[in-house]
Every structure is written in C-alpha cells, then in structure tokens.
Amino acid sequence: MKITVQPHERVLVHRDGALVEVLGPGRHRLRRRRTVRHVVDVRERLLGLATQEVPTSDGLRVKVGATLTWRVVDPVAWHAVALDPEAVVYEAARRAVRDVVAASDLSGLASGVPEEDVPAALAAAIGIVGAEATSLRVTDVLPPAEVRRAVEAAEVARHRAVAALEEARGQSAAVRHLANVAGVLDDHPALAALRLAEVAAAGGGSVVVERPSGAAR
C-alpha cells in the first residue's frame, strides 16, 4: 500500500499495537495487514479562549479573553500522552491568562498587555502533550461595572469642560470685536452715521440727519 504524507502532516504507523514508524512528508509504502495509521497535523493554530473573570493585582475583578498561537512539535506525545490533548492545551492557556492578569493592575491591562514570551508554566504544561506555544495575547479587557460608570462620567465631564471653554473663548472674541468696532466708530462719526442709515434701511425705517447750525448748504 502506498500513501502520500502532506508537508503539514506526520503519520504515526502502529503495527500490532506498537509504534513502528513516524512518517514525514512524501510518498511511502506500507504493509496493509495489521497496520494502523494516525495522522497528526503540525500546522500553527490559533485558539480563542472563552472570557473569564479574573482578579487583578489591585483587587478588582475583570473579564478578559485571550488567544493562543500554538502547534504540535512532538506527534508521538500528542497521540500517546493524553486522551484529549487539545483540552490540555486549552486549560493550560486559561490558567496562564489568570496568572498574567493576577500579576497586572487595571491601568496596565487597560493600556494593553504586551505580547511577551510565553509563560514558563504554560510552555511546560503543553510540552507534556507535545505542543509548543508561540504567543499568548490577552484581549477584550472589561473592567467592573462601577469602574466603567466612573470612567464614562469622567469622560462626559471632560467633554462638558471643553465645550464650556470653547463657548467662553467665543464670547471673549465677540466682546473684543465689538470693542474694536466701537473704537472705530468713535474715531469716525460719519462712518457711524452711515452704518446707522444702513441698519435703518435694512429694517424698513428712515433716518433724518440734521445739519449743524451754521453749516453750509
């Protein structure tokens, strides 16, 4: 019997219940009788962890999610050590997230947990089943409700303060403009009279201008 193993696969060959060979990529010939094959995928995988509530170092309980990037590096251990090796990886990753969050305060989590080296405890736990993690990233940090309300109130207050400052600046600019106009009109009485006539005409009224006594006709 001939089989083809893909580049992302490793094939465990058991004969009469014993492991006799691990096949890498390529074309292989196998005995059909008393032979059992187990295919293991060694490609990198992305595992999303369900949201869990974890206490921070400053005593608050936050809800966090996480993603783990990992792959199988030892197909034999992956097949032989645990009945459900993926469950082992999942639980080890959840424990690692709890440890990371417990070592951080809320402000540190809010600013984003850096994607650093994989925790040693996680690497050891999944290494037993033949897996290797390349990154663990904490996501979707949700603070307690009372903290969220306080943050929202502070943000609303900040926006109101900005609006009040802009309004005050506009009023100050208007006052300065009126003062400048008044100064110009004081220095040029004829211009003031002309402006008054324009305003009256725009409103449908009329202006009577009296000549000073003794003025030339």
GROMACS .gro file of C-alpha atoms in nm, residues 25-216:
model
  192
   25PRO     CA    1   0.620   1.443   0.407
   26GLY     CA    2   0.646   1.239   0.088
   27ARG     CA    3   0.541   0.911  -0.073
   28HIS     CA    4   0.563   0.595   0.141
   29ARG     CA    5   0.495   0.223   0.102
   30LEU     CA    6   0.330   0.040   0.392
   31ARG     CA    7   0.218  -0.307   0.474
   32ARG     CA    8  -0.158  -0.318   0.484
   33ARG     CA    9  -0.205  -0.606   0.725
   34ARG     CA   10  -0.210  -0.537   1.099
   35THR     CA   11  -0.113  -0.172   1.036
   36VAL     CA   12  -0.294   0.131   1.178
   37ARG     CA   13  -0.213   0.491   1.081
   38HIS     CA   14  -0.273   0.808   1.281
   39VAL     CA   15  -0.237   1.144   1.106
   40VAL     CA   16  -0.122   1.443   1.315
   41ASP     CA   17  -0.148   1.799   1.181
   42VAL     CA   18   0.159   2.007   1.278
   43ARG     CA   19   0.047   2.341   1.135
   44GLU     CA   20   0.029   2.650   1.358
   45ARG     CA   21  -0.314   2.703   1.511
   46LEU     CA   22  -0.498   2.995   1.670
   47LEU     CA   23  -0.704   2.911   1.978
   48GLY     CA   24  -0.959   3.157   2.114
   49LEU     CA   25  -1.016   3.131   2.488
   50ALA     CA   26  -1.359   3.199   2.636
   51THR     CA   27  -1.398   3.511   2.851
   52GLN     CA   28  -1.325   3.453   3.219
   53GLU     CA   29  -1.345   3.673   3.528
   54VAL     CA   30  -1.008   3.715   3.699
   55PRO     CA   31  -0.887   3.931   3.992
   56THR     CA   32  -0.613   4.187   3.918
   57SER     CA   33  -0.321   4.276   4.141
   58ASP     CA   34  -0.515   4.579   4.274
   59GLY     CA   35  -0.812   4.369   4.388
   60LEU     CA   36  -1.057   4.431   4.102
   61ARG     CA   37  -1.223   4.153   3.907
   62VAL     CA   38  -1.210   4.199   3.530
   63LYS     CA   39  -1.341   3.991   3.245
   64VAL     CA   40  -1.078   3.902   2.987
   65GLY     CA   41  -1.049   3.692   2.674
   66ALA     CA   42  -0.729   3.566   2.515
   67THR     CA   43  -0.586   3.399   2.208
   68LEU     CA   44  -0.312   3.138   2.198
   69THR     CA   45  -0.098   3.060   1.896
   70TRP     CA   46   0.045   2.708   1.912
   71ARG     CA   47   0.141   2.395   1.717
   72VAL     CA   48   0.227   2.029   1.763
   73VAL     CA   49   0.602   1.962   1.776
   74ASP     CA   50   0.603   1.603   1.903
   75PRO     CA   51   0.344   1.391   1.719
   76VAL     CA   52   0.416   1.083   1.928
   77ALA     CA   53   0.348   1.259   2.260
   78TRP     CA   54   0.047   1.435   2.109
   79HIS     CA   55  -0.109   1.100   2.024
   80ALA     CA   56   0.001   0.893   2.322
   81VAL     CA   57   0.012   1.106   2.638
   82ALA     CA   58  -0.345   1.237   2.671
   83LEU     CA   59  -0.684   1.120   2.554
   84ASP     CA   60  -0.778   1.481   2.462
   85PRO     CA   61  -0.454   1.680   2.416
   86GLU     CA   62  -0.637   1.985   2.283
   87ALA     CA   63  -0.827   2.010   2.612
   88VAL     CA   64  -0.492   2.003   2.794
   89VAL     CA   65  -0.369   2.296   2.581
   90TYR     CA   66  -0.692   2.489   2.637
   91GLU     CA   67  -0.692   2.455   3.016
   92ALA     CA   68  -0.322   2.534   3.044
   93ALA     CA   69  -0.376   2.851   2.843
   94ARG     CA   70  -0.667   2.959   3.065
   95ARG     CA   71  -0.451   2.911   3.375
   96ALA     CA   72  -0.173   3.114   3.215
   97VAL     CA   73  -0.417   3.401   3.143
   98ARG     CA   74  -0.526   3.404   3.507
   99ASP     CA   75  -0.162   3.424   3.616
  100VAL     CA   76  -0.088   3.711   3.374
  101VAL     CA   77  -0.392   3.913   3.484
  102ALA     CA   78  -0.328   3.848   3.854
  103ALA     CA   79   0.019   3.999   3.812
  104SER     CA   80  -0.116   4.319   3.648
  105ASP     CA   81  -0.322   4.614   3.774
  106LEU     CA   82  -0.624   4.758   3.595
  107SER     CA   83  -0.440   5.052   3.439
  108GLY     CA   84  -0.178   4.818   3.298
  109LEU     CA   85  -0.443   4.590   3.148
  110ALA     CA   86  -0.636   4.886   3.004
  111SER     CA   87  -0.327   5.007   2.821
  112GLY     CA   88  -0.279   4.664   2.668
  113VAL     CA   89  -0.089   4.360   2.789
  114PRO     CA   90   0.225   4.325   2.579
  115GLU     CA   91   0.266   4.008   2.378
  116GLU     CA   92   0.575   3.883   2.555
  117ASP     CA   93   0.742   3.545   2.592
  118VAL     CA   94   0.511   3.253   2.663
  119PRO     CA   95   0.487   3.191   3.040
  120ALA     CA   96   0.712   2.907   3.154
  121ALA     CA   97   0.426   2.727   3.328
  122LEU     CA   98   0.222   2.723   3.007
  123ALA     CA   99   0.516   2.600   2.800
  124ALA     CA  100   0.581   2.318   3.046
  125ALA     CA  101   0.215   2.213   3.071
  126ILE     CA  102   0.155   2.183   2.697
  127GLY     CA  103   0.503   2.049   2.630
  128ILE     CA  104   0.399   1.729   2.809
  129VAL     CA  105   0.148   1.656   2.530
  130GLY     CA  106   0.391   1.752   2.253
  131ALA     CA  107   0.268   2.106   2.186
  132GLU     CA  108   0.452   2.438   2.171
  133ALA     CA  109   0.305   2.789   2.217
  134THR     CA  110   0.441   3.084   2.020
  135SER     CA  111   0.228   3.362   2.171
  136LEU     CA  112  -0.038   3.428   2.434
  137ARG     CA  113  -0.230   3.755   2.396
  138VAL     CA  114  -0.484   3.889   2.646
  139THR     CA  115  -0.775   4.068   2.473
  140ASP     CA  116  -1.112   4.228   2.545
  141VAL     CA  117  -1.040   4.353   2.899
  142LEU     CA  118  -1.374   4.451   3.058
  143PRO     CA  119  -1.350   4.633   3.396
  144PRO     CA  120  -1.623   4.607   3.664
  145ALA     CA  121  -1.946   4.800   3.601
  146GLU     CA  122  -1.876   5.063   3.867
  147VAL     CA  123  -1.535   5.138   3.715
  148ARG     CA  124  -1.688   5.170   3.368
  149ARG     CA  125  -1.951   5.412   3.502
  150ALA     CA  126  -1.683   5.623   3.670
  151VAL     CA  127  -1.479   5.637   3.351
  152GLU     CA  128  -1.787   5.733   3.147
  153ALA     CA  129  -1.875   6.009   3.397
  154ALA     CA  130  -1.521   6.146   3.380
  155GLU     CA  131  -1.534   6.146   3.000
  156VAL     CA  132  -1.869   6.330   2.997
  157ALA     CA  133  -1.730   6.589   3.240
  158ARG     CA  134  -1.424   6.636   3.021
  159HIS     CA  135  -1.637   6.698   2.711
  160ARG     CA  136  -1.853   6.949   2.900
  161ALA     CA  137  -1.544   7.134   3.021
  162VAL     CA  138  -1.409   7.153   2.666
  163ALA     CA  139  -1.745   7.284   2.538
  164ALA     CA  140  -1.760   7.548   2.813
  165LEU     CA  141  -1.406   7.659   2.733
  166GLU     CA  142  -1.488   7.695   2.364
  167GLU     CA  143  -1.802   7.894   2.446
  168ALA     CA  144  -1.603   8.128   2.673
  169ARG     CA  145  -1.343   8.178   2.401
  170GLY     CA  146  -1.619   8.265   2.150
  171GLN     CA  147  -1.777   8.518   2.387
  172SER     CA  148  -1.440   8.678   2.457
  173ALA     CA  149  -1.369   8.708   2.085
  174ALA     CA  150  -1.712   8.870   2.028
  175VAL     CA  151  -1.652   9.125   2.304
  176ARG     CA  152  -1.312   9.215   2.160
  177HIS     CA  153  -1.468   9.259   1.816
  178LEU     CA  154  -1.741   9.490   1.950
  179ALA     CA  155  -1.482   9.695   2.136
  180ASN     CA  156  -1.279   9.736   1.818
  181VAL     CA  157  -1.587   9.842   1.621
  182ALA     CA  158  -1.687  10.091   1.888
  183GLY     CA  159  -1.341  10.245   1.880
  184VAL     CA  160  -1.353  10.285   1.502
  185LEU     CA  161  -1.699  10.449   1.516
  186ASP     CA  162  -1.585  10.687   1.790
  187ASP     CA  163  -1.295  10.798   1.572
  188HIS     CA  164  -1.513  10.836   1.259
  189PRO     CA  165  -1.859  10.987   1.337
  190ALA     CA  166  -1.955  10.998   0.967
  191LEU     CA  167  -1.898  10.627   0.941
  192ALA     CA  168  -2.119  10.574   1.243
  193ALA     CA  169  -2.399  10.773   1.080
  194LEU     CA  170  -2.363  10.576   0.757
  195ARG     CA  171  -2.380  10.247   0.943
  196LEU     CA  172  -2.692  10.365   1.127
  197ALA     CA  173  -2.856  10.455   0.795
  198GLU     CA  174  -2.777  10.112   0.652
  199VAL     CA  175  -2.928   9.935   0.952
  200ALA     CA  176  -3.242  10.150   0.942
  201ALA     CA  177  -3.288  10.098   0.568
  202ALA     CA  178  -3.249   9.722   0.609
  203GLY     CA  179  -3.527   9.730   0.866
  204GLY     CA  180  -3.759   9.948   0.651
  205GLY     CA  181  -3.708  10.265   0.856
  206SER     CA  182  -3.565  10.603   0.774
  207VAL     CA  183  -3.300  10.832   0.925
  208VAL     CA  184  -3.326  11.213   0.947
  209VAL     CA  185  -2.991  11.384   0.950
  210GLU     CA  186  -2.987  11.739   1.085
  211ARG     CA  187  -2.714  11.974   0.975
  212PRO     CA  188  -2.534  12.158   1.246
  213SER     CA  189  -2.635  12.522   1.280
  214GLY     CA  190  -2.421  12.744   1.065
  215ALA     CA  191  -2.320  12.459   0.829
  216ALA     CA  192  -2.301  12.541   0.457
   0.00000   0.00000   0.00000
